[in-house]
mmCIF file of C-alpha atoms in Angstrom:
data_model
loop_
_atom_site.group_PDB
_atom_site.id
_atom_site.type_symbol
_atom_site.label_atom_id
_atom_site.label_comp_id
_atom_site.label_asym_id
_atom_site.label_seq_id
_atom_site.Cartn_x
_atom_site.Cartn_y
_atom_site.Cartn_z
ATOM 1 C CA UNK A 1 0.044 -0.117 -0.007
ATOM 2 C CA UNK A 2 0.909 3.682 0.147
ATOM 3 C CA UNK A 3 3.596 4.733 2.634
ATOM 4 C CA UNK A 4 5.715 7.494 3.837
ATOM 5 C CA UNK A 5 8.450 6.615 6.074
ATOM 6 C CA UNK A 6 11.512 8.072 7.422
ATOM 7 C CA UNK A 7 15.023 6.440 8.140
ATOM 8 C CA UNK A 8 15.649 8.210 11.256
ATOM 9 C CA UNK A 9 13.150 8.338 14.199
ATOM 10 C CA UNK A 10 15.362 10.931 16.254
ATOM 11 C CA UNK A 11 17.983 13.096 15.179
ATOM 12 C CA UNK A 12 20.354 14.865 17.661
ATOM 13 C CA UNK A 13 22.414 18.217 16.224
ATOM 14 C CA UNK A 14 24.566 20.409 17.795
ATOM 15 C CA UNK A 15 23.244 24.242 17.683
ATOM 16 C CA UNK A 16 24.868 26.320 14.595
ATOM 17 C CA UNK A 17 25.319 22.939 12.639
ATOM 18 C CA UNK A 18 23.109 22.033 9.531
ATOM 19 C CA UNK A 19 20.441 19.186 9.764
ATOM 20 C CA UNK A 20 19.235 16.800 7.343
ATOM 21 C CA UNK A 21 16.013 14.691 7.793
ATOM 22 C CA UNK A 22 15.285 12.320 5.254
ATOM 23 C CA UNK A 23 12.000 10.629 3.976
ATOM 24 C CA UNK A 24 11.385 7.609 1.561
ATOM 25 C CA UNK A 25 8.084 7.718 -0.354
ATOM 26 C CA UNK A 26 6.252 4.680 -2.226
ATOM 27 C CA UNK A 27 3.626 6.128 -4.392
ATOM 28 C CA UNK A 28 5.035 7.041 -8.029
ATOM 29 C CA UNK A 29 1.846 9.167 -8.612
ATOM 30 C CA UNK A 30 2.818 11.652 -5.942
ATOM 31 C CA UNK A 31 3.631 15.050 -7.581
ATOM 32 C CA UNK A 32 3.311 16.895 -4.341
ATOM 33 C CA UNK A 33 5.445 16.502 -1.231
ATOM 34 C CA UNK A 34 5.490 18.836 1.999
ATOM 35 C CA UNK A 35 7.158 19.103 5.000
ATOM 36 C CA UNK A 36 5.560 20.174 8.349
ATOM 37 C CA UNK A 37 7.025 21.312 11.708
ATOM 38 C CA UNK A 38 5.205 19.864 15.016
ATOM 39 C CA UNK A 39 6.260 21.529 18.350
ATOM 40 C CA UNK A 40 4.907 19.934 21.538
ATOM 41 C CA UNK A 41 1.182 20.233 22.203
ATOM 42 C CA UNK A 42 0.910 22.348 18.810
ATOM 43 C CA UNK A 43 -0.887 21.765 15.431
ATOM 44 C CA UNK A 44 1.550 20.852 12.548
ATOM 45 C CA UNK A 45 2.697 24.096 11.013
ATOM 46 C CA UNK A 46 3.767 24.267 7.007
ATOM 47 C CA UNK A 47 7.761 24.627 6.431
ATOM 48 C CA UNK A 48 8.197 24.284 2.947
ATOM 49 C CA UNK A 49 6.561 22.297 -0.234
ATOM 50 C CA UNK A 50 7.733 21.117 -3.614
ATOM 51 C CA UNK A 51 6.075 19.703 -6.600
ATOM 52 C CA UNK A 52 7.817 16.806 -8.834
ATOM 53 C CA UNK A 53 8.767 19.093 -11.738
ATOM 54 C CA UNK A 54 11.444 20.412 -9.456
ATOM 55 C CA UNK A 55 14.472 18.757 -7.836
ATOM 56 C CA UNK A 56 15.309 21.230 -5.231
ATOM 57 C CA UNK A 57 13.551 24.314 -3.497
ATOM 58 C CA UNK A 58 14.718 26.672 -0.784
ATOM 59 C CA UNK A 59 13.183 28.864 1.688
ATOM 60 C CA UNK A 60 14.549 30.631 4.820
ATOM 61 C CA UNK A 61 17.286 28.386 6.190
ATOM 62 C CA UNK A 62 15.395 25.414 4.543
ATOM 63 C CA UNK A 63 16.000 23.624 1.541
ATOM 64 C CA UNK A 64 13.940 20.585 0.185
ATOM 65 C CA UNK A 65 15.616 18.114 -2.039
ATOM 66 C CA UNK A 66 13.452 15.630 -4.239
ATOM 67 C CA UNK A 67 14.971 12.571 -5.984
ATOM 68 C CA UNK A 68 12.072 10.985 -8.096
ATOM 69 C CA UNK A 69 14.386 8.257 -9.050
ATOM 70 C CA UNK A 70 15.009 6.605 -5.661
ATOM 71 C CA UNK A 71 11.805 8.153 -4.285
ATOM 72 C CA UNK A 72 13.517 10.037 -1.685
ATOM 73 C CA UNK A 73 12.758 13.353 0.030
ATOM 74 C CA UNK A 74 15.127 15.388 2.486
ATOM 75 C CA UNK A 75 14.765 18.819 4.583
ATOM 76 C CA UNK A 76 17.967 20.443 5.015
ATOM 77 C CA UNK A 77 17.708 22.989 8.034
ATOM 78 C CA UNK A 78 20.791 25.326 8.011
ATOM 79 C CA UNK A 79 22.556 26.668 11.220
ATOM 80 C CA UNK A 80 20.127 24.812 13.536
ATOM 81 C CA UNK A 81 18.733 26.916 16.582
ATOM 82 C CA UNK A 82 16.936 25.483 19.403
ATOM 83 C CA UNK A 83 13.644 26.722 18.158
ATOM 84 C CA UNK A 84 13.962 24.214 15.550
ATOM 85 C CA UNK A 85 13.726 21.521 18.134
ATOM 86 C CA UNK A 86 10.417 19.600 17.298
ATOM 87 C CA UNK A 87 8.986 16.767 15.336
ATOM 88 C CA UNK A 88 9.156 16.976 11.609
ATOM 89 C CA UNK A 89 6.738 15.202 9.138
ATOM 90 C CA UNK A 90 6.994 14.809 5.403
ATOM 91 C CA UNK A 91 3.878 14.082 3.503
ATOM 92 C CA UNK A 92 2.963 13.193 -0.072
ATOM 93 C CA UNK A 93 -0.451 13.433 -2.131
ATOM 94 C CA UNK A 94 -0.302 9.480 -3.460
ATOM 95 C CA UNK A 95 -3.094 9.409 -6.148
ATOM 96 C CA UNK A 96 -5.127 12.501 -4.808
ATOM 97 C CA UNK A 97 -4.710 16.059 -5.786
ATOM 98 C CA UNK A 98 -6.314 17.241 -2.166
ATOM 99 C CA UNK A 99 -5.273 14.418 0.381
ATOM 100 C CA UNK A 100 -2.048 14.017 2.128
ATOM 101 C CA UNK A 101 -0.340 10.903 3.261
ATOM 102 C CA UNK A 102 1.839 11.387 6.618
ATOM 103 C CA UNK A 103 5.001 9.677 7.639
ATOM 104 C CA UNK A 104 5.489 8.834 11.035
ATOM 105 C CA UNK A 105 7.767 11.685 11.938
ATOM 106 C CA UNK A 106 11.540 12.473 12.993
ATOM 107 C CA UNK A 107 12.087 14.154 16.067
ATOM 108 C CA UNK A 108 14.860 16.898 15.968
ATOM 109 C CA UNK A 109 16.932 17.596 19.287
ATOM 110 C CA UNK A 110 19.299 20.904 19.123
ATOM 111 C CA UNK A 111 22.050 20.726 21.662
ATOM 112 C CA UNK A 112 23.200 23.996 22.946
ATOM 113 C CA UNK B 1 -7.888 36.035 10.211
ATOM 114 C CA UNK B 2 -8.166 33.365 12.659
ATOM 115 C CA UNK B 3 -7.158 30.555 10.505
ATOM 116 C CA UNK B 4 -8.145 26.965 11.897
ATOM 117 C CA UNK B 5 -10.022 26.862 15.101
ATOM 118 C CA UNK B 6 -10.960 23.873 17.155
ATOM 119 C CA UNK B 7 -13.483 23.554 19.811
ATOM 120 C CA UNK B 8 -12.995 22.254 22.686
ATOM 121 C CA UNK B 9 -9.281 22.091 23.062
ATOM 122 C CA UNK B 10 -9.518 19.249 26.022
ATOM 123 C CA UNK B 11 -12.085 16.557 26.986
ATOM 124 C CA UNK B 12 -12.768 13.773 28.917
ATOM 125 C CA UNK B 13 -15.432 11.191 28.162
ATOM 126 C CA UNK B 14 -16.793 7.829 29.605
ATOM 127 C CA UNK B 15 -17.026 4.858 27.460
ATOM 128 C CA UNK B 16 -20.169 5.118 25.591
ATOM 129 C CA UNK B 17 -20.903 8.947 25.652
ATOM 130 C CA UNK B 18 -21.000 10.859 22.719
ATOM 131 C CA UNK B 19 -19.471 14.046 21.597
ATOM 132 C CA UNK B 20 -18.862 16.607 18.990
ATOM 133 C CA UNK B 21 -15.680 18.139 17.649
ATOM 134 C CA UNK B 22 -16.118 21.552 15.919
ATOM 135 C CA UNK B 23 -13.641 22.870 13.334
ATOM 136 C CA UNK B 24 -13.999 26.447 11.921
ATOM 137 C CA UNK B 25 -12.123 28.249 9.096
ATOM 138 C CA UNK B 26 -12.015 31.607 7.845
ATOM 139 C CA UNK B 27 -9.983 31.443 4.643
ATOM 140 C CA UNK B 28 -12.821 30.444 2.304
ATOM 141 C CA UNK B 29 -11.183 26.877 1.818
ATOM 142 C CA UNK B 30 -13.007 24.205 -0.231
ATOM 143 C CA UNK B 31 -11.167 21.170 1.579
ATOM 144 C CA UNK B 32 -11.300 20.236 5.235
ATOM 145 C CA UNK B 33 -10.222 17.327 7.032
ATOM 146 C CA UNK B 34 -10.209 15.302 10.362
ATOM 147 C CA UNK B 35 -7.014 13.409 11.401
ATOM 148 C CA UNK B 36 -6.023 11.769 14.732
ATOM 149 C CA UNK B 37 -2.634 11.585 16.122
ATOM 150 C CA UNK B 38 -1.632 8.633 18.460
ATOM 151 C CA UNK B 39 1.606 9.018 20.490
ATOM 152 C CA UNK B 40 4.889 8.657 18.541
ATOM 153 C CA UNK B 41 2.822 8.075 15.285
ATOM 154 C CA UNK B 42 1.855 10.554 12.129
ATOM 155 C CA UNK B 43 -1.646 11.960 11.173
ATOM 156 C CA UNK B 44 -4.209 9.211 10.390
ATOM 157 C CA UNK B 45 -7.211 10.746 8.053
ATOM 158 C CA UNK B 46 -10.180 9.824 9.630
ATOM 159 C CA UNK B 47 -12.881 11.820 7.221
ATOM 160 C CA UNK B 48 -12.808 14.508 4.810
ATOM 161 C CA UNK B 49 -14.836 16.796 2.478
ATOM 162 C CA UNK B 50 -14.265 18.420 -0.655
ATOM 163 C CA UNK B 51 -17.357 21.039 -0.504
ATOM 164 C CA UNK B 52 -20.124 22.106 1.617
ATOM 165 C CA UNK B 53 -22.678 19.167 1.802
ATOM 166 C CA UNK B 54 -20.039 16.519 1.014
ATOM 167 C CA UNK B 55 -18.135 14.146 3.181
ATOM 168 C CA UNK B 56 -15.754 11.002 2.456
ATOM 169 C CA UNK B 57 -14.112 8.310 4.454
ATOM 170 C CA UNK B 58 -10.705 8.549 5.260
ATOM 171 C CA UNK B 59 -8.049 5.945 6.635
ATOM 172 C CA UNK B 60 -9.535 5.299 9.972
ATOM 173 C CA UNK B 61 -13.657 6.420 9.801
ATOM 174 C CA UNK B 62 -14.834 3.548 11.941
ATOM 175 C CA UNK B 63 -16.623 4.965 14.989
ATOM 176 C CA UNK B 64 -16.918 8.576 13.606
ATOM 177 C CA UNK B 65 -19.363 10.695 11.726
ATOM 178 C CA UNK B 66 -19.025 14.178 10.174
ATOM 179 C CA UNK B 67 -20.900 16.690 8.824
ATOM 180 C CA UNK B 68 -20.063 20.082 6.403
ATOM 181 C CA UNK B 69 -23.160 21.899 6.502
ATOM 182 C CA UNK B 70 -21.615 25.036 5.828
ATOM 183 C CA UNK B 71 -18.328 25.674 4.012
ATOM 184 C CA UNK B 72 -16.502 27.164 6.837
ATOM 185 C CA UNK B 73 -17.248 24.370 9.250
ATOM 186 C CA UNK B 74 -16.793 21.086 9.700
ATOM 187 C CA UNK B 75 -17.841 18.547 12.511
ATOM 188 C CA UNK B 76 -16.640 15.591 14.009
ATOM 189 C CA UNK B 77 -19.120 13.120 15.877
ATOM 190 C CA UNK B 78 -18.296 10.226 18.191
ATOM 191 C CA UNK B 79 -21.630 8.624 18.917
ATOM 192 C CA UNK B 80 -20.390 5.796 21.258
ATOM 193 C CA UNK B 81 -16.643 6.634 22.506
ATOM 194 C CA UNK B 82 -14.422 3.762 23.416
ATOM 195 C CA UNK B 83 -11.003 4.052 25.082
ATOM 196 C CA UNK B 84 -9.567 3.402 21.557
ATOM 197 C CA UNK B 85 -10.532 6.591 20.777
ATOM 198 C CA UNK B 86 -8.274 8.508 23.088
ATOM 199 C CA UNK B 87 -6.287 10.386 20.859
ATOM 200 C CA UNK B 88 -5.379 14.110 19.691
ATOM 201 C CA UNK B 89 -7.673 15.059 16.906
ATOM 202 C CA UNK B 90 -6.434 17.870 13.931
ATOM 203 C CA UNK B 91 -8.652 19.515 11.833
ATOM 204 C CA UNK B 92 -7.265 21.075 8.531
ATOM 205 C CA UNK B 93 -8.242 22.909 5.661
ATOM 206 C CA UNK B 94 -7.007 23.335 2.242
ATOM 207 C CA UNK B 95 -7.745 25.704 -0.934
ATOM 208 C CA UNK B 96 -7.722 23.425 -4.162
ATOM 209 C CA UNK B 97 -5.469 21.707 -6.801
ATOM 210 C CA UNK B 98 -5.079 25.293 -8.821
ATOM 211 C CA UNK B 99 -3.029 26.417 -5.994
ATOM 212 C CA UNK B 100 -1.138 25.471 -3.181
ATOM 213 C CA UNK B 101 -1.810 21.871 -1.528
ATOM 214 C CA UNK B 102 -0.874 23.023 1.496
ATOM 215 C CA UNK B 103 -3.225 22.175 4.430
ATOM 216 C CA UNK B 104 -3.730 24.384 7.293
ATOM 217 C CA UNK B 105 -3.872 22.824 10.667
ATOM 218 C CA UNK B 106 -5.924 23.873 13.906
ATOM 219 C CA UNK B 107 -4.392 23.448 17.330
ATOM 220 C CA UNK B 108 -5.901 20.092 17.789
ATOM 221 C CA UNK B 109 -8.393 18.884 20.684
ATOM 222 C CA UNK B 110 -7.065 16.268 23.094
ATOM 223 C CA UNK B 111 -9.502 13.559 23.945
ATOM 224 C CA UNK B 112 -9.234 10.818 26.605
ATOM 225 C CA UNK B 113 -12.120 8.487 26.816
ATOM 226 C CA UNK B 114 -12.241 6.367 30.368
#
């Protein structure tokens, strides 16, 4: 069936270092991918998205890379800050243009 | 512009009781969704709506019902609550496929069923 998975359930990084969170997806029909950040006790918050006609998209301190050949998605956070500590979810749209399939999440811990 | 709001924020029910969770959005979004999130897990889709008056089943619809009588509101009902429905419930809304598919989330409702 469709699935979105993550390689690392917990990632610990030093403040100021760059973080890379990885995600694998299984549905070749997915043409939209999105990363959310969820802080404790809050709802998911949009970080960045990318469509399948692109390989890379940059935002403020964040970059999403899409490798369609191996069905891999990554989120790069530059100069990681304590406020970046949260759970990060990737999601894909599968066969639907309006539904998202979420992965189980990766917890990012930033060491001071 | 409040975005997506959810009522209530917390609730404790006894097994067999019923309740309704309310979601409201002021972004004129066409699509609305109800998810549940269990500890250490991602979001699982319960039901969704692609427009006023329409609803559809998601991944885990059993034990829940929904209604979308008004475009801005999406209600999630539990007719006979069970301990397995203890979870955090998130509502989300999105525009349509012509624009971004980004879903905007509410702050969540933490439900405990004893």
